[in-house]
PDB file of C-alpha atoms in Angstrom:
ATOM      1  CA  UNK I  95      -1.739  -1.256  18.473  1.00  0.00           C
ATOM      2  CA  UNK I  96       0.448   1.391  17.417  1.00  0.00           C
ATOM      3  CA  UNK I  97       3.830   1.083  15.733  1.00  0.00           C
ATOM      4  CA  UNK I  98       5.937   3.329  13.306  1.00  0.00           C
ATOM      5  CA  UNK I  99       8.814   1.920  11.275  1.00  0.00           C
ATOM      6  CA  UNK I 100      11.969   4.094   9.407  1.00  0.00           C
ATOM      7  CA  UNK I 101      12.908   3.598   5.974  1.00  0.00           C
ATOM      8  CA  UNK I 102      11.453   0.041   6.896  1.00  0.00           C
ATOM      9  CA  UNK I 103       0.071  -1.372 -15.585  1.00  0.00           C
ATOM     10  CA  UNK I 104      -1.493   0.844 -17.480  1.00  0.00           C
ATOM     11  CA  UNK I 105      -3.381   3.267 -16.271  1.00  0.00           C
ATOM     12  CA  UNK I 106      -3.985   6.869 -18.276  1.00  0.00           C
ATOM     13  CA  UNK I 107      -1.169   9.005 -18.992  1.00  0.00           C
ATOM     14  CA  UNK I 108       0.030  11.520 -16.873  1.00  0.00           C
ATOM     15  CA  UNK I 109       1.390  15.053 -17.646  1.00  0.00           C
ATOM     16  CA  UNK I 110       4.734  15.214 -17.657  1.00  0.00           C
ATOM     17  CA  UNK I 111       5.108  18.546 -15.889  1.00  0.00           C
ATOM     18  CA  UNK I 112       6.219  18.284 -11.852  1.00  0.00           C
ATOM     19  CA  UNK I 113       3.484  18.410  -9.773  1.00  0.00           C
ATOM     20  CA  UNK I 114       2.717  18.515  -6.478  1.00  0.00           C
ATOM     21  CA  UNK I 115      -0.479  18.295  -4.196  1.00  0.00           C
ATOM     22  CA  UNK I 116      -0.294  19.022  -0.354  1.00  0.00           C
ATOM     23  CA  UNK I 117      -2.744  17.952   2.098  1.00  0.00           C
ATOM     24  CA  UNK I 118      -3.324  17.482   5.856  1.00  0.00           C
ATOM     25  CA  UNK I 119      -2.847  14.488   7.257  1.00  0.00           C
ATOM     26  CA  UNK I 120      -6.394  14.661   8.545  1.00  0.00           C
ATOM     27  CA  UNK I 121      -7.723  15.562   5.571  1.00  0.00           C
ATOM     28  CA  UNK I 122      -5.861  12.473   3.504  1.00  0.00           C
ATOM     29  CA  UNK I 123      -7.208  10.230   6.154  1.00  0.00           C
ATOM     30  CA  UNK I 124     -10.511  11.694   5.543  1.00  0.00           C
ATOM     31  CA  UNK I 125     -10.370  11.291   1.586  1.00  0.00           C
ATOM     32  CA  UNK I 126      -8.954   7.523   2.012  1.00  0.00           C
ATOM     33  CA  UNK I 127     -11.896   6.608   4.308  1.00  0.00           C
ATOM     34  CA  UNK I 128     -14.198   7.827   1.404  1.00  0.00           C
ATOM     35  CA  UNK I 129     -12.230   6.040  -0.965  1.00  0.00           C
ATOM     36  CA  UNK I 130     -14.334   2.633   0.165  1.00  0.00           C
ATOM     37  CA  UNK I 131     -17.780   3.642  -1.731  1.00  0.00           C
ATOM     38  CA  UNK I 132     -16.764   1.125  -4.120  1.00  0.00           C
ATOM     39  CA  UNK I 133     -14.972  -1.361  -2.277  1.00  0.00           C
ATOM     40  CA  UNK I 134     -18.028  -3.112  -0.622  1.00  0.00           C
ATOM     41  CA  UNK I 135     -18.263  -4.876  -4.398  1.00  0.00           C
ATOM     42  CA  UNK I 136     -14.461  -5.178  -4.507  1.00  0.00           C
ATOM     43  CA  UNK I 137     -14.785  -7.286  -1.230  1.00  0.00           C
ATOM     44  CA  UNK I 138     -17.356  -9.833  -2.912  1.00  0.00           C
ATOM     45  CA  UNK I 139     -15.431  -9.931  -6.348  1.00  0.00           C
ATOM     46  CA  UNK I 140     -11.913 -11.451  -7.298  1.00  0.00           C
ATOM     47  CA  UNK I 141     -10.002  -9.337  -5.471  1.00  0.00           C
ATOM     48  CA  UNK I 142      -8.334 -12.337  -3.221  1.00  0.00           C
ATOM     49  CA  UNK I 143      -7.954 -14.867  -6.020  1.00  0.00           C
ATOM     50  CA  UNK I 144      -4.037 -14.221  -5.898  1.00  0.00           C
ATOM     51  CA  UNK I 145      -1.195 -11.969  -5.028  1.00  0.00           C
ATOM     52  CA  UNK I 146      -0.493  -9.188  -7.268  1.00  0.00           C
ATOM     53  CA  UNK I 147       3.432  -9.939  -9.583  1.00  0.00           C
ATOM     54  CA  UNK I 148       5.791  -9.465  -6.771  1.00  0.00           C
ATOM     55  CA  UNK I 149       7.886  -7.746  -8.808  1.00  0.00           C
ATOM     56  CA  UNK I 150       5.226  -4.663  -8.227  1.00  0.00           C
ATOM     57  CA  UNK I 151       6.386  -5.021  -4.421  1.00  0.00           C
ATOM     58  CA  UNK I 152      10.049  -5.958  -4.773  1.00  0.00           C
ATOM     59  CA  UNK I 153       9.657  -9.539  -3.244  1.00  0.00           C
ATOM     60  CA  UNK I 154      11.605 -12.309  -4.267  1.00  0.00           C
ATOM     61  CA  UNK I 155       9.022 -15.244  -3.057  1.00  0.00           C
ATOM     62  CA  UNK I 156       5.443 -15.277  -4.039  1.00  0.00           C
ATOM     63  CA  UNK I 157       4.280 -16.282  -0.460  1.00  0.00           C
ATOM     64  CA  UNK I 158       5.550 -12.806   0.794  1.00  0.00           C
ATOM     65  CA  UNK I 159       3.247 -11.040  -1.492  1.00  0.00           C
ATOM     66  CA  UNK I 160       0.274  -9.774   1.095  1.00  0.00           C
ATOM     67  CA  UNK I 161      -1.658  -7.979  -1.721  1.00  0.00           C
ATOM     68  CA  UNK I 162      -4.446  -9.320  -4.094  1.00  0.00           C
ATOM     69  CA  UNK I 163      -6.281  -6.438  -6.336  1.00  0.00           C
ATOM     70  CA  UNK I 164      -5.768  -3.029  -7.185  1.00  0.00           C
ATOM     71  CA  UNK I 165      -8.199  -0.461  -8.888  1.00  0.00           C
ATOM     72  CA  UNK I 166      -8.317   2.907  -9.365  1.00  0.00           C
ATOM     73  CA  UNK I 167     -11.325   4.228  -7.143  1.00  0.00           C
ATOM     74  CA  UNK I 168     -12.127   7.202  -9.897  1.00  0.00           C
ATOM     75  CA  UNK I 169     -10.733  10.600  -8.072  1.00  0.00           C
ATOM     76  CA  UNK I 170      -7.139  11.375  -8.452  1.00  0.00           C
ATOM     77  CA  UNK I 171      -4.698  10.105  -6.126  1.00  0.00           C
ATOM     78  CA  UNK I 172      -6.951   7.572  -4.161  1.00  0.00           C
ATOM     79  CA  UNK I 173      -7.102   3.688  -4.997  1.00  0.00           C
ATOM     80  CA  UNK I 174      -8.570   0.506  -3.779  1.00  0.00           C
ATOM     81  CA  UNK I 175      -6.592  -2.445  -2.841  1.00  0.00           C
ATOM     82  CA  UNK I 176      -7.507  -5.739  -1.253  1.00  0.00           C
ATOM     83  CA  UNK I 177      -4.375  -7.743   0.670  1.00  0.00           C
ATOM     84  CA  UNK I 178      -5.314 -11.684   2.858  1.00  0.00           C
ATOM     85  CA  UNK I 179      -3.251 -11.751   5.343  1.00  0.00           C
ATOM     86  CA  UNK I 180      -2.199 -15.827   6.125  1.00  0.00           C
ATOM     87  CA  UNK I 181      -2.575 -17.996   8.571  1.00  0.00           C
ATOM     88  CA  UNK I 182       0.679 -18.386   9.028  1.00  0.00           C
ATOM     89  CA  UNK I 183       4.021 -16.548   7.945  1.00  0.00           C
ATOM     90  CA  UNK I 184       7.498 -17.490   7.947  1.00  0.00           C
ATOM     91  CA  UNK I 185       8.544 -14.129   9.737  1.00  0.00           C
ATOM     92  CA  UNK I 186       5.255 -12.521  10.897  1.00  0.00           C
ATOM     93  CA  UNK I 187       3.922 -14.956  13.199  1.00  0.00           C
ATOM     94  CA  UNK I 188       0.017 -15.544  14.415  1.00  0.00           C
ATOM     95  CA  UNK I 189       0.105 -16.290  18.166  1.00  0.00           C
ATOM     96  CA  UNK I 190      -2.852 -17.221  20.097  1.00  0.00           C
ATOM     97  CA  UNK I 191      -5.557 -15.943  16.899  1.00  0.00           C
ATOM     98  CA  UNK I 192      -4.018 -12.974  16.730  1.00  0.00           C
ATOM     99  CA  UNK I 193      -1.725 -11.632  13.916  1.00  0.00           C
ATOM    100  CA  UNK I 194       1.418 -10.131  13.973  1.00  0.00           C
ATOM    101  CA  UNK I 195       0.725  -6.141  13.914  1.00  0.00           C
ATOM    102  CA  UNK I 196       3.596  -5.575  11.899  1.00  0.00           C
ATOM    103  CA  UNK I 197       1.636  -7.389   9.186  1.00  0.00           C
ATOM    104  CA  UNK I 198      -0.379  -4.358   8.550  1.00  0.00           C
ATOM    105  CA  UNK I 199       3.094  -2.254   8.275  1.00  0.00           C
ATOM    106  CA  UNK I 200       4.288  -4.689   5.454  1.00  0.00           C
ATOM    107  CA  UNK I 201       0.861  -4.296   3.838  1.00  0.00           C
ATOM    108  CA  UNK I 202       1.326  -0.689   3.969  1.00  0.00           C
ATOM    109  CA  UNK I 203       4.691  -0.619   2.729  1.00  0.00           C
ATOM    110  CA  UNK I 204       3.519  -2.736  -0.295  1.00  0.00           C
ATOM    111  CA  UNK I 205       0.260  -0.300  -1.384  1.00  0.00           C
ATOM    112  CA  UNK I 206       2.737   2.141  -1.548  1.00  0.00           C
ATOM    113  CA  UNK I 207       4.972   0.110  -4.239  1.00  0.00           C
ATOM    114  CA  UNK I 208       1.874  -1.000  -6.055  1.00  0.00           C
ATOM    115  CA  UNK I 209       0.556   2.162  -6.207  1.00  0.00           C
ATOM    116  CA  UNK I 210       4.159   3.637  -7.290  1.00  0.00           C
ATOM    117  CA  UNK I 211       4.267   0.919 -10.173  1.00  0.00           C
ATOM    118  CA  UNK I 212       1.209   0.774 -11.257  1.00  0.00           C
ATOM    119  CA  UNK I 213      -0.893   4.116 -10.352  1.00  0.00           C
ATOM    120  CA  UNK I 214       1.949   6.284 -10.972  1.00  0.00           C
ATOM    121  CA  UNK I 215       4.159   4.296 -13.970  1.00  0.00           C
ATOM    122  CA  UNK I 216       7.428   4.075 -11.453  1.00  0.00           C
ATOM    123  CA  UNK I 217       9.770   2.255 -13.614  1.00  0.00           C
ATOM    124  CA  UNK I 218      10.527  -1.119 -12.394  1.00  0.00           C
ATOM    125  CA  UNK I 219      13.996  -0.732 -12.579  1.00  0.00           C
ATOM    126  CA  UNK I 220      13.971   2.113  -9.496  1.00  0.00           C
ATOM    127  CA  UNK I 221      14.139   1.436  -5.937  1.00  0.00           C
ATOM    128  CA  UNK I 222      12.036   2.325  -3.670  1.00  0.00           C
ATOM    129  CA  UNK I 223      12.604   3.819   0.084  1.00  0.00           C
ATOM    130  CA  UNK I 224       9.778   4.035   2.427  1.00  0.00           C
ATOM    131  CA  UNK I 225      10.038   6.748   5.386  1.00  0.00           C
ATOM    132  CA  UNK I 226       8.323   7.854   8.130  1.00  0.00           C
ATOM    133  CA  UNK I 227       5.780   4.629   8.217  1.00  0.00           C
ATOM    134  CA  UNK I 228       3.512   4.283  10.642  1.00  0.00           C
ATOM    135  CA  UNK I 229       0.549   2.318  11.726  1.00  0.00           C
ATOM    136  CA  UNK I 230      -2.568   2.178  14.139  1.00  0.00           C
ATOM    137  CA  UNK I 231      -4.323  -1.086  14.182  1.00  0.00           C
ATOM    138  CA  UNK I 232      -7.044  -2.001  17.053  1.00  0.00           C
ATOM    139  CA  UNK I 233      -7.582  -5.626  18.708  1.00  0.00           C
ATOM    140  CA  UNK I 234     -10.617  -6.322  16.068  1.00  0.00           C
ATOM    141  CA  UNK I 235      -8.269  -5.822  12.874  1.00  0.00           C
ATOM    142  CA  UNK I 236      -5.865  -8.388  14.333  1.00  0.00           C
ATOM    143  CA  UNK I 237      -7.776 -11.203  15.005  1.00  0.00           C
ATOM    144  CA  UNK I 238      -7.224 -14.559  13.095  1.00  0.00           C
ATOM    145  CA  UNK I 239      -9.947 -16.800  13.040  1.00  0.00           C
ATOM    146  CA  UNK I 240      -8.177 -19.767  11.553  1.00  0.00           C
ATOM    147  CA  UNK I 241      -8.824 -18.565   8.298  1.00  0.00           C
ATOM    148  CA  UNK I 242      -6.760 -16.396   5.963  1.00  0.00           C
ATOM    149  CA  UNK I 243      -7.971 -12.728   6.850  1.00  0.00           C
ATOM    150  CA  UNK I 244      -9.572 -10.559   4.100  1.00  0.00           C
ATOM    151  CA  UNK I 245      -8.680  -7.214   4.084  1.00  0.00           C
ATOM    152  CA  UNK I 246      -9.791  -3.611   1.982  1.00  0.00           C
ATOM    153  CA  UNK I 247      -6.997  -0.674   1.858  1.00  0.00           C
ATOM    154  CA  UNK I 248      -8.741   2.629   0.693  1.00  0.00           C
ATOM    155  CA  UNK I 249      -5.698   4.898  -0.086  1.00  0.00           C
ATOM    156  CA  UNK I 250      -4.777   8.530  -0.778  1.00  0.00           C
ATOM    157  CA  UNK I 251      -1.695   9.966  -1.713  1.00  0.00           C
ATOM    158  CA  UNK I 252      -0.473  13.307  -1.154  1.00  0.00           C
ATOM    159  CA  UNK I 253       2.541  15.154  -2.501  1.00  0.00           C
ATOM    160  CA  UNK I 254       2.971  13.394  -5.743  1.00  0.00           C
ATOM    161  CA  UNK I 255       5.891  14.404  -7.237  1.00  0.00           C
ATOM    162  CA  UNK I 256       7.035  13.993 -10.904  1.00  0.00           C
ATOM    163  CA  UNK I 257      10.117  15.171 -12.373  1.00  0.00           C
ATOM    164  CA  UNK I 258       9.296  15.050 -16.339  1.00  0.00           C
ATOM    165  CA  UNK I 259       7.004  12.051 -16.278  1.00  0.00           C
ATOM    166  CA  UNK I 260       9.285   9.604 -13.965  1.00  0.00           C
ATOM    167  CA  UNK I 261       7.618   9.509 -10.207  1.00  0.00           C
ATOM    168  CA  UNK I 262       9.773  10.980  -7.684  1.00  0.00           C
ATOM    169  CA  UNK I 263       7.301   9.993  -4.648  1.00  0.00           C
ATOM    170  CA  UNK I 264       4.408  10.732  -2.534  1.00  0.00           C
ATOM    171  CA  UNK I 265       2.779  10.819   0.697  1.00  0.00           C
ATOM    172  CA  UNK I 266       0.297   7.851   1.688  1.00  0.00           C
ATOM    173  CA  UNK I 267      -2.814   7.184   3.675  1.00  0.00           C
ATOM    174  CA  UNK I 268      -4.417   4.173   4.295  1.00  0.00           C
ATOM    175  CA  UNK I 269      -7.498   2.662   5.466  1.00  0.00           C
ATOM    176  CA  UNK I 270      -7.905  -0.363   6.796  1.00  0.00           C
ATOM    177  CA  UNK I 271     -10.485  -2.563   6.669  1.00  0.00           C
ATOM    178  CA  UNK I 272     -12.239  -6.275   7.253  1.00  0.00           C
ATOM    179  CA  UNK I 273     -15.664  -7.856   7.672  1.00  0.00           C
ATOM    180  CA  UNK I 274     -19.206  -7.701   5.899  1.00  0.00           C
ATOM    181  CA  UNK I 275     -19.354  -4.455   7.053  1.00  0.00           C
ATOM    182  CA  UNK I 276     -15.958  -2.435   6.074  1.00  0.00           C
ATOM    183  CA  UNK I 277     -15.615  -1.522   9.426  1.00  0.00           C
ATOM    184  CA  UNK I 278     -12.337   0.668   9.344  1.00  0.00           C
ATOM    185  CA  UNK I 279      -9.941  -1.244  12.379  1.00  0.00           C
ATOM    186  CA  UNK I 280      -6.468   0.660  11.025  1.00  0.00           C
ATOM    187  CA  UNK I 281      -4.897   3.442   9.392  1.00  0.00           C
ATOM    188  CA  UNK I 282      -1.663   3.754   8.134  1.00  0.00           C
ATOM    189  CA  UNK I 283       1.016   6.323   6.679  1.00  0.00           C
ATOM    190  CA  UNK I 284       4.288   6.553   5.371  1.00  0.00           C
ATOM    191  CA  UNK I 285       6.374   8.568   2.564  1.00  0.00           C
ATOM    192  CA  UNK I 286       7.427   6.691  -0.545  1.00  0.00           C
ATOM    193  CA  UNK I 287      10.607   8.062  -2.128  1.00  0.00           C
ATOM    194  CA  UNK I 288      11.630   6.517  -5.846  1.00  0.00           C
ATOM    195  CA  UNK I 289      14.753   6.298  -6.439  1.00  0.00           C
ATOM    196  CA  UNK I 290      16.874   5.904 -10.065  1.00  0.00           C
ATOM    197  CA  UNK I 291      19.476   2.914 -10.381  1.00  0.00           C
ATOM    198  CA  UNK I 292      22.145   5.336 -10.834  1.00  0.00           C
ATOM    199  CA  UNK I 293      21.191   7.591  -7.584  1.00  0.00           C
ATOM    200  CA  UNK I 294      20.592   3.953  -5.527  1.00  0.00           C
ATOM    201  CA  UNK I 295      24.158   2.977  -6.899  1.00  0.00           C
ATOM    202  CA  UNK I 296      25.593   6.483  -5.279  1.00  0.00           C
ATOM    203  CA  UNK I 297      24.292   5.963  -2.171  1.00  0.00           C
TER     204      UNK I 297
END
């Protein structure tokens, strides 16, 4: 299933200098997928015990918080995150065992906040604008077996932009994946532009 979507805490210090890192789409794929050496014990550990604060995702209601854990997977740029997916959801509705693609959008669009806030030090306070998101999700990655749905994002961001130390944005990659095994069954991408109060307020 493919889709694509428009504009749809303490971690070390980082310089304050701007900075920016460009990479191939192919290549950030490639560097996410290898991001999931360490997940395989991330699956088995707490990592679904709850939803991350929702204020790292800029939801009002708990129950639309699709993410569970976060770590740092050790390289720069690329992080682990685990996100259940329900067995039912006020918007994004399961039909016939199989969930609503656009789940795996919203999941996206959340790493990227989560990763913003708490990879990257985003200040709360700033909006966030996602562009360019899209998603490729097979049949397997889909399937709800009556049972909320376990899931591993292995992430990499490109193009990570600081003005002074305050995160301007960054390009995403994710991998998706479920079962004993890992098995990747989804990637997605999108571009995550922060935003000040006062710039949001001028817009």
């Amino acid at each position: 299933m493919i889709g694509s979507l428009q504009d749809a805490h303490k971690p070390a210090p980082r310089s304050t200098r701007s900075t920016s890192f460009t990479a191939t789409a192919d290549a950030a794929a490639q560097a996410a997928s290898e991001a999931v050496a360490g997940s395989a014990a991330a699956a088995r550990s707490n990592f679904f015990e709850q939803p991350v604060p929702r204020r790292f995702v800029h939801r009002a209601s708990v129950a639309e918080v699709l993410l569970t854990g976060f770590a740092e997977d050790g390289r720069p740029d690329t992080f682990l995150l685990a996100a259940q997916w329900p067995r039912g959801h006020s918007f994004y509705r399961t039909a016939r065992g199989v969930h609503d693609p656009l789940l795996f959008a919203e999941t996206v669009r959340q790493a990227g906040l989560l990763i913003s806030h708490v990879g990257y030090k985003a200040p709360l306070a700033h909006a966030a604008l996602m562009r360019n998101l899209s998603y490729d999700v097979t049949a397997a990655g889909l399937v709800c077996a009556g049972t909320p749905t376990n899931l591993i994002l292995s992430a990499s961001c490109t193009d990570v932009r600081f003005r002074k130390d305050v995160l301007l944005g960054f390009q995403i990659t994710t991998v998706l994946r479920r079962g004993l095994e890992l098995e990747p069954v989804g990637i997605g991408r999108g571009e995550l532009q922060c935003i000040s109060p006062a710039a949001y307020r001028r817009l």
